[in-house]
Amino acid sequence: MTLSEEKEAIFSVGSNCGDRESSVAAGLVWLSDILSEYRCSSIYATPDCHGGQKEYMNAVAIGSTILTPIDLNRLCKEYELRCGRDSDARIAGEVPIDIDLVVYSGKVLREKDFSREFFQKGYRLLKDT
């Protein structure tokens, strides 16, 4: 594929346990390695959107890629698993890292995430730069 065939991809990155800020920062570095024309928001705190007690650290990242949404999602889930996001963590409500592809090539893939404040805050930060 040529550069002109690259698509814009926008990701939500979050963590609610351990060193949350470092986990999000590491996730952003990982994304920067698989995307070109990469940019990201600052890392910021948000409450649990499901009403839980665990505060999240979040960020939004944007970049270009030749990978398909299926390939991007697979890579994200593999990275999450390597970082400890397994069934035990899910049962405990712990999110060591969560990386979701929210928008791909201008199409919102995760409408619920796109509309939530944890995403919109970082998305606005990126759009303002």
MMTF fields as JSON, N, C-alpha, C and O atoms, coordinates in Angstrom:
{
  "mmtfVersion": "1.0.0",
  "mmtfProducer": "UNKNOWN",
  "numBonds": 515,
  "numAtoms": 516,
  "numGroups": 129,
  "numChains": 1,
  "numModels": 1,
  "chainsPerModel": [1],
  "groupsPerChain": [129],
  "chainIdList": ["A"],
  "bondAtomList": [4, 2, 8, 6, 12, 10, 16, 14, 20, 18, 24, 22, 28, 26, 32, 30, 36, 34, 40, 38, 44, 42, 48, 46, 52, 50, 56, 54, 60, 58, 64, 62, 68, 66, 72, 70, 76, 74, 80, 78, 84, 82, 88, 86, 92, 90, 96, 94, 100, 98, 104, 102, 108, 106, 112, 110, 116, 114, 120, 118, 124, 122, 128, 126, 132, 130, 136, 134, 140, 138, 144, 142, 148, 146, 152, 150, 156, 154, 160, 158, 164, 162, 168, 166, 172, 170, 176, 174, 180, 178, 184, 182, 188, 186, 192, 190, 196, 194, 200, 198, 204, 202, 208, 206, 212, 210, 216, 214, 220, 218, 224, 222, 228, 226, 232, 230, 236, 234, 240, 238, 244, 242, 248, 246, 252, 250, 256, 254, 260, 258, 264, 262, 268, 266, 272, 270, 276, 274, 280, 278, 284, 282, 288, 286, 292, 290, 296, 294, 300, 298, 304, 302, 308, 306, 312, 310, 316, 314, 320, 318, 324, 322, 328, 326, 332, 330, 336, 334, 340, 338, 344, 342, 348, 346, 352, 350, 356, 354, 360, 358, 364, 362, 368, 366, 372, 370, 376, 374, 380, 378, 384, 382, 388, 386, 392, 390, 396, 394, 400, 398, 404, 402, 408, 406, 412, 410, 416, 414, 420, 418, 424, 422, 428, 426, 432, 430, 436, 434, 440, 438, 444, 442, 448, 446, 452, 450, 456, 454, 460, 458, 464, 462, 468, 466, 472, 470, 476, 474, 480, 478, 484, 482, 488, 486, 492, 490, 496, 494, 500, 498, 504, 502, 508, 506, 512, 510],
  "bondOrderList": [1, 1, 1, 1, 1, 1, 1, 1, 1, 1, 1, 1, 1, 1, 1, 1, 1, 1, 1, 1, 1, 1, 1, 1, 1, 1, 1, 1, 1, 1, 1, 1, 1, 1, 1, 1, 1, 1, 1, 1, 1, 1, 1, 1, 1, 1, 1, 1, 1, 1, 1, 1, 1, 1, 1, 1, 1, 1, 1, 1, 1, 1, 1, 1, 1, 1, 1, 1, 1, 1, 1, 1, 1, 1, 1, 1, 1, 1, 1, 1, 1, 1, 1, 1, 1, 1, 1, 1, 1, 1, 1, 1, 1, 1, 1, 1, 1, 1, 1, 1, 1, 1, 1, 1, 1, 1, 1, 1, 1, 1, 1, 1, 1, 1, 1, 1, 1, 1, 1, 1, 1, 1, 1, 1, 1, 1, 1, 1],
  "groupList": [{"groupName": "MET", "atomNameList": ["N", "CA", "C", "O"], "elementList": ["N", "C", "C", "O"], "formalChargeList": [0, 0, 0, 0], "bondAtomList": [1, 0, 2, 1, 3, 2], "bondOrderList": [1, 1, 2], "singleLetterCode": "M", "chemCompType": "L-PEPTIDE LINKING"}, {"groupName": "THR", "atomNameList": ["N", "CA", "C", "O"], "elementList": ["N", "C", "C", "O"], "formalChargeList": [0, 0, 0, 0], "bondAtomList": [1, 0, 2, 1, 3, 2], "bondOrderList": [1, 1, 2], "singleLetterCode": "T", "chemCompType": "L-PEPTIDE LINKING"}, {"groupName": "LEU", "atomNameList": ["N", "CA", "C", "O"], "elementList": ["N", "C", "C", "O"], "formalChargeList": [0, 0, 0, 0], "bondAtomList": [1, 0, 2, 1, 3, 2], "bondOrderList": [1, 1, 2], "singleLetterCode": "L", "chemCompType": "L-PEPTIDE LINKING"}, {"groupName": "SER", "atomNameList": ["N", "CA", "C", "O"], "elementList": ["N", "C", "C", "O"], "formalChargeList": [0, 0, 0, 0], "bondAtomList": [1, 0, 2, 1, 3, 2], "bondOrderList": [1, 1, 2], "singleLetterCode": "S", "chemCompType": "L-PEPTIDE LINKING"}, {"groupName": "GLU", "atomNameList": ["N", "CA", "C", "O"], "elementList": ["N", "C", "C", "O"], "formalChargeList": [0, 0, 0, 0], "bondAtomList": [1, 0, 2, 1, 3, 2], "bondOrderList": [1, 1, 2], "singleLetterCode": "E", "chemCompType": "L-PEPTIDE LINKING"}, {"groupName": "LYS", "atomNameList": ["N", "CA", "C", "O"], "elementList": ["N", "C", "C", "O"], "formalChargeList": [0, 0, 0, 0], "bondAtomList": [1, 0, 2, 1, 3, 2], "bondOrderList": [1, 1, 2], "singleLetterCode": "K", "chemCompType": "L-PEPTIDE LINKING"}, {"groupName": "ALA", "atomNameList": ["N", "CA", "C", "O"], "elementList": ["N", "C", "C", "O"], "formalChargeList": [0, 0, 0, 0], "bondAtomList": [1, 0, 2, 1, 3, 2], "bondOrderList": [1, 1, 2], "singleLetterCode": "A", "chemCompType": "L-PEPTIDE LINKING"}, {"groupName": "ILE", "atomNameList": ["N", "CA", "C", "O"], "elementList": ["N", "C", "C", "O"], "formalChargeList": [0, 0, 0, 0], "bondAtomList": [1, 0, 2, 1, 3, 2], "bondOrderList": [1, 1, 2], "singleLetterCode": "I", "chemCompType": "L-PEPTIDE LINKING"}, {"groupName": "PHE", "atomNameList": ["N", "CA", "C", "O"], "elementList": ["N", "C", "C", "O"], "formalChargeList": [0, 0, 0, 0], "bondAtomList": [1, 0, 2, 1, 3, 2], "bondOrderList": [1, 1, 2], "singleLetterCode": "F", "chemCompType": "L-PEPTIDE LINKING"}, {"groupName": "VAL", "atomNameList": ["N", "CA", "C", "O"], "elementList": ["N", "C", "C", "O"], "formalChargeList": [0, 0, 0, 0], "bondAtomList": [1, 0, 2, 1, 3, 2], "bondOrderList": [1, 1, 2], "singleLetterCode": "V", "chemCompType": "L-PEPTIDE LINKING"}, {"groupName": "GLY", "atomNameList": ["N", "CA", "C", "O"], "elementList": ["N", "C", "C", "O"], "formalChargeList": [0, 0, 0, 0], "bondAtomList": [1, 0, 2, 1, 3, 2], "bondOrderList": [1, 1, 2], "singleLetterCode": "G", "chemCompType": "PEPTIDE LINKING"}, {"groupName": "ASN", "atomNameList": ["N", "CA", "C", "O"], "elementList": ["N", "C", "C", "O"], "formalChargeList": [0, 0, 0, 0], "bondAtomList": [1, 0, 2, 1, 3, 2], "bondOrderList": [1, 1, 2], "singleLetterCode": "N", "chemCompType": "L-PEPTIDE LINKING"}, {"groupName": "CYS", "atomNameList": ["N", "CA", "C", "O"], "elementList": ["N", "C", "C", "O"], "formalChargeList": [0, 0, 0, 0], "bondAtomList": [1, 0, 2, 1, 3, 2], "bondOrderList": [1, 1, 2], "singleLetterCode": "C", "chemCompType": "L-PEPTIDE LINKING"}, {"groupName": "ASP", "atomNameList": ["N", "CA", "C", "O"], "elementList": ["N", "C", "C", "O"], "formalChargeList": [0, 0, 0, 0], "bondAtomList": [1, 0, 2, 1, 3, 2], "bondOrderList": [1, 1, 2], "singleLetterCode": "D", "chemCompType": "L-PEPTIDE LINKING"}, {"groupName": "ARG", "atomNameList": ["N", "CA", "C", "O"], "elementList": ["N", "C", "C", "O"], "formalChargeList": [0, 0, 0, 0], "bondAtomList": [1, 0, 2, 1, 3, 2], "bondOrderList": [1, 1, 2], "singleLetterCode": "R", "chemCompType": "L-PEPTIDE LINKING"}, {"groupName": "TRP", "atomNameList": ["N", "CA", "C", "O"], "elementList": ["N", "C", "C", "O"], "formalChargeList": [0, 0, 0, 0], "bondAtomList": [1, 0, 2, 1, 3, 2], "bondOrderList": [1, 1, 2], "singleLetterCode": "W", "chemCompType": "L-PEPTIDE LINKING"}, {"groupName": "TYR", "atomNameList": ["N", "CA", "C", "O"], "elementList": ["N", "C", "C", "O"], "formalChargeList": [0, 0, 0, 0], "bondAtomList": [1, 0, 2, 1, 3, 2], "bondOrderList": [1, 1, 2], "singleLetterCode": "Y", "chemCompType": "L-PEPTIDE LINKING"}, {"groupName": "PRO", "atomNameList": ["N", "CA", "C", "O"], "elementList": ["N", "C", "C", "O"], "formalChargeList": [0, 0, 0, 0], "bondAtomList": [1, 0, 2, 1, 3, 2], "bondOrderList": [1, 1, 2], "singleLetterCode": "P", "chemCompType": "L-PEPTIDE LINKING"}, {"groupName": "HIS", "atomNameList": ["N", "CA", "C", "O"], "elementList": ["N", "C", "C", "O"], "formalChargeList": [0, 0, 0, 0], "bondAtomList": [1, 0, 2, 1, 3, 2], "bondOrderList": [1, 1, 2], "singleLetterCode": "H", "chemCompType": "L-PEPTIDE LINKING"}, {"groupName": "GLN", "atomNameList": ["N", "CA", "C", "O"], "elementList": ["N", "C", "C", "O"], "formalChargeList": [0, 0, 0, 0], "bondAtomList": [1, 0, 2, 1, 3, 2], "bondOrderList": [1, 1, 2], "singleLetterCode": "Q", "chemCompType": "L-PEPTIDE LINKING"}],
  "groupTypeList": [0, 1, 2, 3, 4, 4, 5, 4, 6, 7, 8, 3, 9, 10, 3, 11, 12, 10, 13, 14, 4, 3, 3, 9, 6, 6, 10, 2, 9, 15, 2, 3, 13, 7, 2, 3, 4, 16, 14, 12, 3, 3, 7, 16, 6, 1, 17, 13, 12, 18, 10, 10, 19, 5, 4, 16, 0, 11, 6, 9, 6, 7, 10, 3, 1, 7, 2, 1, 17, 7, 13, 2, 11, 14, 2, 12, 5, 4, 16, 4, 2, 14, 12, 10, 14, 13, 3, 13, 6, 14, 7, 6, 10, 4, 9, 17, 7, 13, 7, 13, 2, 9, 9, 16, 3, 10, 5, 9, 2, 14, 4, 5, 13, 8, 3, 14, 4, 8, 8, 19, 5, 10, 16, 14, 2, 2, 5, 13, 1],
  "groupIdList": [1, 2, 3, 4, 5, 6, 7, 8, 9, 10, 11, 12, 13, 14, 15, 16, 17, 18, 19, 20, 21, 22, 23, 24, 25, 26, 27, 28, 29, 30, 31, 32, 33, 34, 35, 36, 37, 38, 39, 40, 41, 42, 43, 44, 45, 46, 47, 48, 49, 50, 51, 52, 53, 54, 55, 56, 57, 58, 59, 60, 61, 62, 63, 64, 65, 66, 67, 68, 69, 70, 71, 72, 73, 74, 75, 76, 77, 78, 79, 80, 81, 82, 83, 84, 85, 86, 87, 88, 89, 90, 91, 92, 93, 94, 95, 96, 97, 98, 99, 100, 101, 102, 103, 104, 105, 106, 107, 108, 109, 110, 111, 112, 113, 114, 115, 116, 117, 118, 119, 120, 121, 122, 123, 124, 125, 126, 127, 128, 129],
  "secStructList": [7, 7, 4, 4, 4, 7, 3, 3, 3, 3, 3, 3, 3, 3, 3, 7, 1, 1, 1, 2, 2, 2, 2, 2, 2, 2, 2, 2, 2, 2, 2, 2, 2, 2, 7, 3, 3, 3, 3, 3, 7, 7, 7, 3, 3, 3, 7, 7, 6, 6, 1, 7, 1, 7, 7, 3, 3, 3, 3, 3, 3, 3, 3, 3, 3, 1, 1, 7, 2, 2, 2, 2, 2, 2, 2, 2, 2, 2, 2, 2, 2, 2, 6, 6, 7, 1, 2, 2, 2, 2, 2, 2, 6, 7, 7, 1, 7, 3, 3, 3, 3, 3, 3, 3, 6, 6, 3, 3, 1, 7, 2, 2, 2, 2, 2, 1, 2, 2, 2, 2, 2, 2, 2, 2, 2, 2, 2, 6, 7],
  "xCoordList": [0.831, 0.0, 0.874, 1.987, 0.362, 1.085, 0.585, -0.444, 1.321, 0.958, -0.455, -1.173, -0.864, -2.197, -3.299, -4.457, -2.954, -3.955, -4.061, -4.871, -3.257, -3.353, -4.669, -5.187, -5.19, -6.443, -6.169, -5.251, -6.972, -6.85, -7.526, -8.634, -6.854, -7.385, -7.28, -6.25, -8.362, -8.398, -8.723, -9.697, -7.898, -7.978, -8.245, -7.813, -8.964, -9.126, -8.188, -8.106, -7.478, -6.552, -6.884, -7.013, -7.022, -7.353, -6.838, -6.51, -6.774, -6.365, -6.986, -7.117, -7.372, -7.958, -7.266, -7.806, -6.095, -5.428, -3.915, -3.392, -3.234, -1.777, -1.322, -2.0, -0.194, 0.31, -0.389, 0.143, -1.59, -2.472, -1.828, -1.914, -1.191, -0.599, 0.525, 0.619, 1.375, 2.451, 1.898, 2.44, 0.82, 0.21, -0.333, -0.149, -1.006, -1.53, -0.376, -0.417, 0.65, 1.811, 2.469, 2.848, 2.608, 3.198, 2.308, 2.811, 1.001, 0.075, 0.193, 0.108, 0.387, 0.56, 1.854, 1.888, 2.916, 4.188, 3.997, 4.472, 3.306, 3.058, 2.288, 2.634, 1.247, 0.498, 1.378, 1.241, 2.28, 3.149, 4.047, 4.505, 4.295, 5.122, 4.361, 4.981, 3.029, 2.268, 1.535, 0.901, 1.621, 0.936, 1.947, 2.992, 1.631, 2.412, 1.609, 0.429, 2.249, 1.596, 0.873, -0.257, 1.539, 0.977, 0.92, 1.858, -0.2, -0.357, -1.206, -1.999, -1.035, -1.887, -2.2, -1.49, -3.281, -3.653, -2.75, -1.946, -2.902, -2.283, -3.042, -4.11, -2.485, -3.14, -3.934, -3.428, -5.171, -6.068, -6.92, -7.114, -7.421, -8.246, -9.728, -10.177, -10.477, -11.932, -12.549, -11.92, -13.786, -14.469, -14.863, -14.934, -15.115, -15.608, -16.967, -17.887, -17.107, -18.368, -19.491, -20.647, -19.169, -20.195, -20.595, -21.356, -20.082, -20.453, -19.615, -19.922, -18.566, -17.689, -16.826, -16.843, -16.087, -15.268, -13.872, -13.175, -13.458, -12.087, -11.984, -12.626, -11.169, -10.927, -9.999, -9.102, -10.222, -9.401, -8.43, -8.682, -7.321, -6.466, -6.717, -6.782, -6.858, -7.212, -6.374, -5.735, -6.397, -5.82, -6.461, -7.07, -6.315, -6.779, -5.587, -4.817, -5.446, -4.347, -4.911, -5.946, -4.225, -4.646, -3.416, -2.322, -3.61, -2.519, -3.025, -4.223, -2.117, -2.448, -1.897, -0.882, -2.585, -2.177, -2.679, -3.667, -1.976, -2.46, -3.207, -3.805, -3.172, -3.84, -5.353, -5.869, -6.049, -7.512, -7.992, -7.221, -9.264, -9.795, -9.69, -9.424, -9.89, -9.779, -8.361, -8.169, -7.373, -5.979, -5.625, -4.936, -6.095, -5.818, -6.435, -5.78, -7.675, -8.333, -7.62, -7.466, -7.188, -6.461, -5.164, -4.847, -4.417, -3.168, -3.421, -2.664, -4.479, -4.803, -5.134, -4.648, -5.947, -6.34, -5.139, -5.048, -4.222, -3.002, -2.139, -1.587, -2.025, -1.252, -1.893, -1.195, -3.208, -3.912, -3.648, -3.386, -3.718, -3.487, -2.058, -1.848, -1.078, 0.323, 0.488, 1.37, -0.363, -0.292, -1.143, -1.245, -1.76, -2.505, -4.006, -4.686, -4.543, -5.998, -6.581, -6.923, -6.679, -7.177, -8.521, -9.077, -9.041, -10.363, -10.391, -11.408, -9.305, -9.259, -9.367, -10.081, -8.664, -8.732, -10.141, -10.661, -10.754, -12.12, -13.093, -13.936, -12.983, -13.861, -13.678, -14.651, -12.441, -12.136, -12.449, -12.348, -12.83, -13.095, -11.838, -11.881, -10.717, -9.44, -9.108, -9.237, -8.677, -8.318, -6.876, -6.627, -5.91, -4.506, -4.263, -3.512, -4.91, -4.857, -6.039, -6.393, -6.636, -7.722, -7.428, -7.347, -7.27, -7.027, -8.097, -8.164, -8.933, -10.023, -9.936, -9.702, -10.127, -10.242, -11.648, -12.622, -11.761, -13.067, -13.517, -14.695, -12.578, -12.899, -11.876, -10.679, -12.351, -11.453, -11.916, -13.07, -11.016, -11.299, -12.571, -13.386, -12.722, -13.849, -15.141, -16.132, -15.152, -16.362, -16.24, -15.263, -17.243, -17.262, -17.617, -18.694, -16.695, -16.907, -17.479, -18.149, -17.215, -17.683, -18.454, -17.921, -19.703, -20.533, -20.644, -20.568, -20.821, -20.955, -19.693, -19.78, -18.523, -17.263, -17.089, -16.667, -17.407, -17.236, -18.028, -17.571, -19.187, -20.06, -19.714, -20.211, -18.891, -18.598, -17.526, -16.653, -17.631, -16.718, -15.258, -14.366, -14.999, -13.603, -12.942, -11.733, -13.707, -13.152, -13.195, -12.199, -14.329, -14.498, -13.49, -13.045, -13.119, -12.137, -10.814, -10.28, -10.291, -9.045, -9.19, -8.271, -10.331, -10.604, -10.595, -10.039, -11.208, -11.198, -9.791, -9.403, -9.006, -7.617, -6.835, -6.052, -7.052, -6.362, -6.834, -6.026, -8.125, -8.692, -8.32, -8.3, -8.02, -7.641, -6.18, -5.757, -5.408, -3.972, -3.701, -2.555],
  "yCoordList": [-1.18, 0.0, 1.242, 1.239, 2.275, 3.529, 4.412, 4.134, 5.476, 6.404, 6.932, 7.162, 7.128, 7.665, 6.692, 7.091, 5.417, 4.436, 4.323, 3.549, 5.081, 5.059, 5.685, 6.6, 5.178, 5.663, 6.275, 5.856, 7.269, 7.869, 6.969, 6.481, 6.757, 5.94, 6.739, 7.353, 6.724, 7.459, 6.472, 5.723, 6.485, 5.513, 6.186, 7.311, 5.47, 5.813, 4.913, 3.711, 5.501, 4.747, 5.053, 6.218, 4.012, 4.251, 3.161, 2.056, 3.505, 2.565, 3.003, 4.197, 2.014, 2.358, 1.676, 1.686, 1.089, 0.404, 0.506, 0.791, 0.268, 0.343, 1.766, 2.723, 1.9, 3.219, 3.597, 3.41, 4.132, 4.39, 5.306, 5.047, 6.364, 7.309, 6.652, 6.852, 5.868, 5.173, 4.146, 3.967, 3.47, 2.479, 3.141, 2.632, 4.284, 5.011, 5.53, 5.433, 6.078, 6.585, 5.469, 5.683, 4.283, 3.153, 2.739, 2.411, 2.75, 2.441, 3.439, 3.067, 4.7, 5.732, 5.517, 5.687, 5.143, 4.85, 3.658, 3.672, 2.633, 1.463, 1.864, 1.428, 2.69, 3.143, 3.95, 3.837, 4.762, 5.578, 4.711, 5.142, 3.483, 2.561, 1.916, 1.446, 1.881, 1.227, 2.219, 1.824, 3.518, 4.544, 5.533, 5.777, 6.096, 7.215, 8.493, 8.437, 9.624, 10.918, 10.918, 11.391, 10.387, 10.164, 11.445, 12.243, 11.623, 12.687, 12.134, 11.213, 12.699, 12.27, 13.453, 14.458, 13.301, 14.306, 14.148, 13.22, 15.058, 14.864, 13.74, 13.322, 13.264, 12.244, 12.975, 13.907, 12.552, 13.252, 12.247, 11.115, 12.669, 11.811, 12.012, 13.122, 10.906, 10.958, 9.951, 8.953, 10.218, 9.226, 8.009, 8.081, 6.906, 5.694, 6.002, 6.4, 5.827, 6.159, 5.192, 5.439, 4.1, 3.135, 3.322, 2.524, 4.38, 4.672, 3.987, 4.079, 3.307, 2.648, 3.654, 4.848, 3.165, 4.019, 4.28, 5.174, 3.525, 3.639, 4.737, 4.671, 5.742, 6.814, 6.304, 5.499, 6.768, 6.394, 7.511, 8.689, 7.108, 8.029, 7.685, 6.512, 8.712, 8.522, 9.401, 10.357, 9.048, 9.872, 9.433, 8.366, 10.266, 9.944, 10.093, 11.048, 9.135, 9.147, 9.07, 8.447, 9.705, 9.721, 9.491, 9.965, 8.774, 8.547, 7.897, 7.657, 7.616, 6.996, 5.585, 5.278, 4.728, 3.329, 2.69, 3.128, 1.644, 0.822, -0.395, -1.145, -0.59, -1.743, -1.579, -0.462, -2.692, -2.675, -2.546, -2.785, -2.169, -2.135, -3.492, -3.54, -4.574, -5.909, -6.144, -6.632, -5.796, -5.973, -5.061, -5.482, -3.819, -2.893, -3.386, -3.361, -3.829, -4.339, -5.57, -5.71, -6.452, -7.65, -7.259, -7.795, -6.326, -5.876, -5.219, -5.436, -4.423, -3.764, -4.791, -4.689, -5.767, -6.778, -7.642, -8.048, -7.926, -8.662, -7.844, -8.385, -6.545, -5.671, -5.621, -5.724, -5.464, -5.431, -6.712, -6.654, -7.841, -9.118, -9.195, -9.648, -8.752, -8.734, -7.842, -8.073, -6.821, -5.881, -6.312, -5.577, -7.496, -8.014, -7.895, -8.181, -7.48, -7.357, -8.719, -8.969, -9.576, -10.931, -11.105, -10.141, -12.318, -12.569, -12.281, -11.812, -12.549, -12.247, -10.738, -10.301, -9.955, -8.496, -8.006, -7.128, -8.558, -8.152, -8.436, -7.599, -9.605, -9.966, -8.988, -8.616, -8.57, -7.648, -6.193, -5.321, -5.92, -4.547, -3.721, -2.491, -4.413, -3.733, -3.653, -4.627, -2.467, -2.236, -1.739, -0.535, -2.69, -2.27, -1.358, -0.387, -1.684, -0.85, -1.225, -2.398, -0.228, -0.426, 0.471, 1.691, -0.135, 0.627, 0.221, -0.934, 1.179, 0.908, 1.804, 3.007, 1.214, 1.954, 2.532, 1.787, 3.838, 4.493, 5.018, 4.923, 5.575, 6.137, 5.615, 5.584, 5.204, 4.715, 5.3, 5.137, 5.972, 6.561, 7.416, 7.372, 8.185, 9.098, 8.466, 9.169, 7.14, 6.449, 6.098, 5.479, 6.5, 6.164, 4.685, 4.252, 3.918, 2.485, 2.155, 1.137, 3.012, 2.789, 4.033, 4.898, 4.101, 5.279, 5.596, 6.76, 4.574, 4.793, 5.45, 6.425, 4.923, 5.521, 6.927, 7.835, 7.113, 8.413, 9.494, 10.631, 9.152, 10.146, 10.408, 11.374, 9.587, 9.744, 10.805, 11.053, 11.418, 12.499, 12.043, 12.814, 10.785, 10.335, 10.375, 10.584, 10.178, 10.273, 11.713, 12.219, 12.372, 13.718, 14.708, 15.607, 14.555, 15.458, 15.401, 16.44, 14.206, 14.058, 14.407, 14.96, 14.091, 14.401, 15.918, 16.41, 16.655, 18.133, 18.654, 19.581, 18.07, 18.523, 18.366, 19.241, 17.246, 17.016, 17.955, 18.471, 18.177, 19.034, 20.485, 21.255, 20.88, 22.27, 22.564, 23.72, 21.525, 21.746, 21.795, 21.972],
  "zCoordList": [0.0, 0.0, 0.0, 0.525, -0.583, -0.593, 0.534, 1.151, 0.794, 1.847, 1.644, 2.617, 0.39, 0.118, 0.523, 0.651, 0.728, 1.136, 2.654, 3.164, 3.368, 4.819, 5.255, 4.614, 6.344, 6.905, 8.271, 8.976, 8.639, 9.956, 10.988, 10.767, 12.106, 13.198, 14.491, 14.771, 15.281, 16.536, 17.656, 17.578, 18.69, 19.772, 21.11, 21.365, 21.948, 23.348, 24.144, 23.89, 25.111, 25.946, 27.402, 27.779, 28.219, 29.614, 30.537, 30.106, 31.832, 32.868, 34.191, 34.461, 35.024, 36.328, 37.512, 38.618, 37.307, 38.419, 38.274, 37.197, 39.379, 39.363, 39.093, 39.466, 38.453, 38.059, 36.755, 35.661, 36.909, 35.757, 34.721, 33.521, 35.179, 34.238, 33.431, 32.22, 34.101, 33.39, 32.415, 31.324, 32.803, 31.906, 30.649, 29.544, 30.821, 29.654, 28.809, 27.583, 29.446, 28.698, 27.89, 26.738, 28.479, 27.753, 26.589, 25.514, 26.786, 25.691, 24.552, 23.381, 24.893, 23.861, 23.083, 21.864, 23.788, 23.108, 22.176, 21.04, 22.654, 21.824, 20.557, 19.459, 20.707, 19.53, 18.581, 17.363, 19.129, 18.269, 17.398, 16.34, 17.852, 17.067, 15.918, 14.963, 15.986, 14.91, 14.013, 13.034, 14.349, 13.557, 12.996, 13.6, 11.845, 11.323, 11.572, 11.917, 11.398, 11.631, 12.982, 13.097, 13.982, 15.306, 16.133, 16.14, 16.828, 17.825, 18.961, 18.763, 20.146, 21.251, 22.151, 22.168, 22.894, 23.883, 25.101, 25.186, 26.019, 27.324, 28.034, 27.587, 29.128, 29.946, 31.026, 31.651, 31.241, 32.16, 32.931, 32.487, 34.082, 34.938, 34.624, 34.336, 34.686, 34.54, 35.506, 35.858, 35.935, 36.777, 35.946, 34.719, 36.615, 35.961, 35.351, 36.066, 34.059, 33.382, 33.731, 33.387, 34.406, 34.815, 36.274, 36.821, 36.904, 38.274, 39.334, 40.522, 38.924, 39.893, 40.643, 40.345, 41.601, 42.45, 41.889, 42.37, 40.89, 40.397, 39.34, 38.292, 39.633, 38.686, 37.578, 37.829, 36.389, 35.238, 34.88, 35.133, 34.287, 33.544, 32.086, 31.718, 31.259, 29.853, 28.954, 29.393, 27.683, 26.624, 25.314, 25.228, 24.309, 22.961, 22.029, 22.131, 21.12, 20.153, 18.745, 18.508, 17.826, 16.428, 15.543, 15.848, 14.473, 13.543, 12.278, 12.125, 11.38, 10.101, 10.061, 10.687, 9.31, 9.23, 7.945, 7.356, 7.523, 6.414, 6.943, 6.172, 8.266, 8.863, 8.825, 8.856, 8.758, 8.783, 10.225, 11.154, 10.425, 11.787, 12.489, 13.69, 11.775, 12.375, 12.885, 13.998, 12.071, 12.485, 13.661, 14.59, 13.618, 14.712, 16.015, 17.056, 15.97, 17.173, 17.719, 18.933, 16.844, 17.284, 17.991, 19.053, 17.403, 18.017, 19.377, 20.324, 19.469, 20.741, 21.816, 22.942, 21.481, 22.47, 22.882, 24.04, 21.955, 22.294, 23.256, 24.214, 22.998, 23.876, 25.267, 26.276, 25.321, 26.609, 27.41, 28.611, 26.752, 27.427, 27.977, 29.103, 27.18, 27.654, 28.879, 29.706, 28.993, 30.117, 31.304, 32.286, 31.23, 32.368, 32.305, 33.291, 31.176, 31.061, 30.671, 29.515, 31.669, 31.449, 32.147, 32.674, 32.153, 32.729, 34.226, 34.735, 34.941, 36.374, 36.617, 37.52, 35.818, 35.953, 35.635, 36.323, 34.611, 34.25, 35.386, 35.707, 35.99, 37.109, 38.268, 38.923, 38.523, 39.621, 39.278, 40.142, 38.021, 37.605, 37.414, 37.412, 37.253, 37.054, 35.574, 34.832, 35.165, 33.767, 33.726, 33.772, 33.639, 33.564, 32.362, 32.45, 31.235, 30.034, 29.151, 29.035, 28.538, 27.587, 26.395, 26.531, 25.236, 24.01, 23.016, 22.594, 22.646, 21.716, 20.498, 20.613, 19.334, 18.084, 18.037, 17.93, 18.116, 18.203, 16.846, 16.501, 16.07, 14.752, 13.754, 14.041, 12.58, 11.532, 10.203, 9.808, 9.531, 8.219, 8.25, 7.329, 9.318, 9.442, 9.927, 10.127, 10.122, 10.564, 12.042, 12.466, 12.822, 14.245, 14.385, 13.974, 14.973, 15.155, 16.526, 16.7, 17.485, 18.857, 19.299, 19.994, 18.888, 19.14, 20.628, 21.021, 21.452, 22.898, 23.454, 24.201, 23.094, 23.562, 22.997, 23.714, 21.732, 21.084, 21.813, 21.923, 22.299, 22.931, 24.4, 24.979, 25.002, 26.439, 26.685, 25.853, 27.86, 28.217, 28.251, 27.896, 28.68, 28.738, 27.373, 27.287, 26.3, 24.952, 24.457, 23.939, 24.61, 24.074, 24.636, 23.922, 25.915, 26.511, 25.735, 25.345, 25.514, 24.768, 23.305, 22.701, 22.734, 21.33, 21.126, 20.144, 22.048, 21.961, 22.101, 21.391, 23.012, 23.18, 21.875, 21.504, 21.184, 19.913, 18.817, 18.045, 18.748, 17.698, 17.896, 16.936, 19.145, 19.438, 19.128, 19.163, 18.825, 18.548, 17.065, 16.652]
}
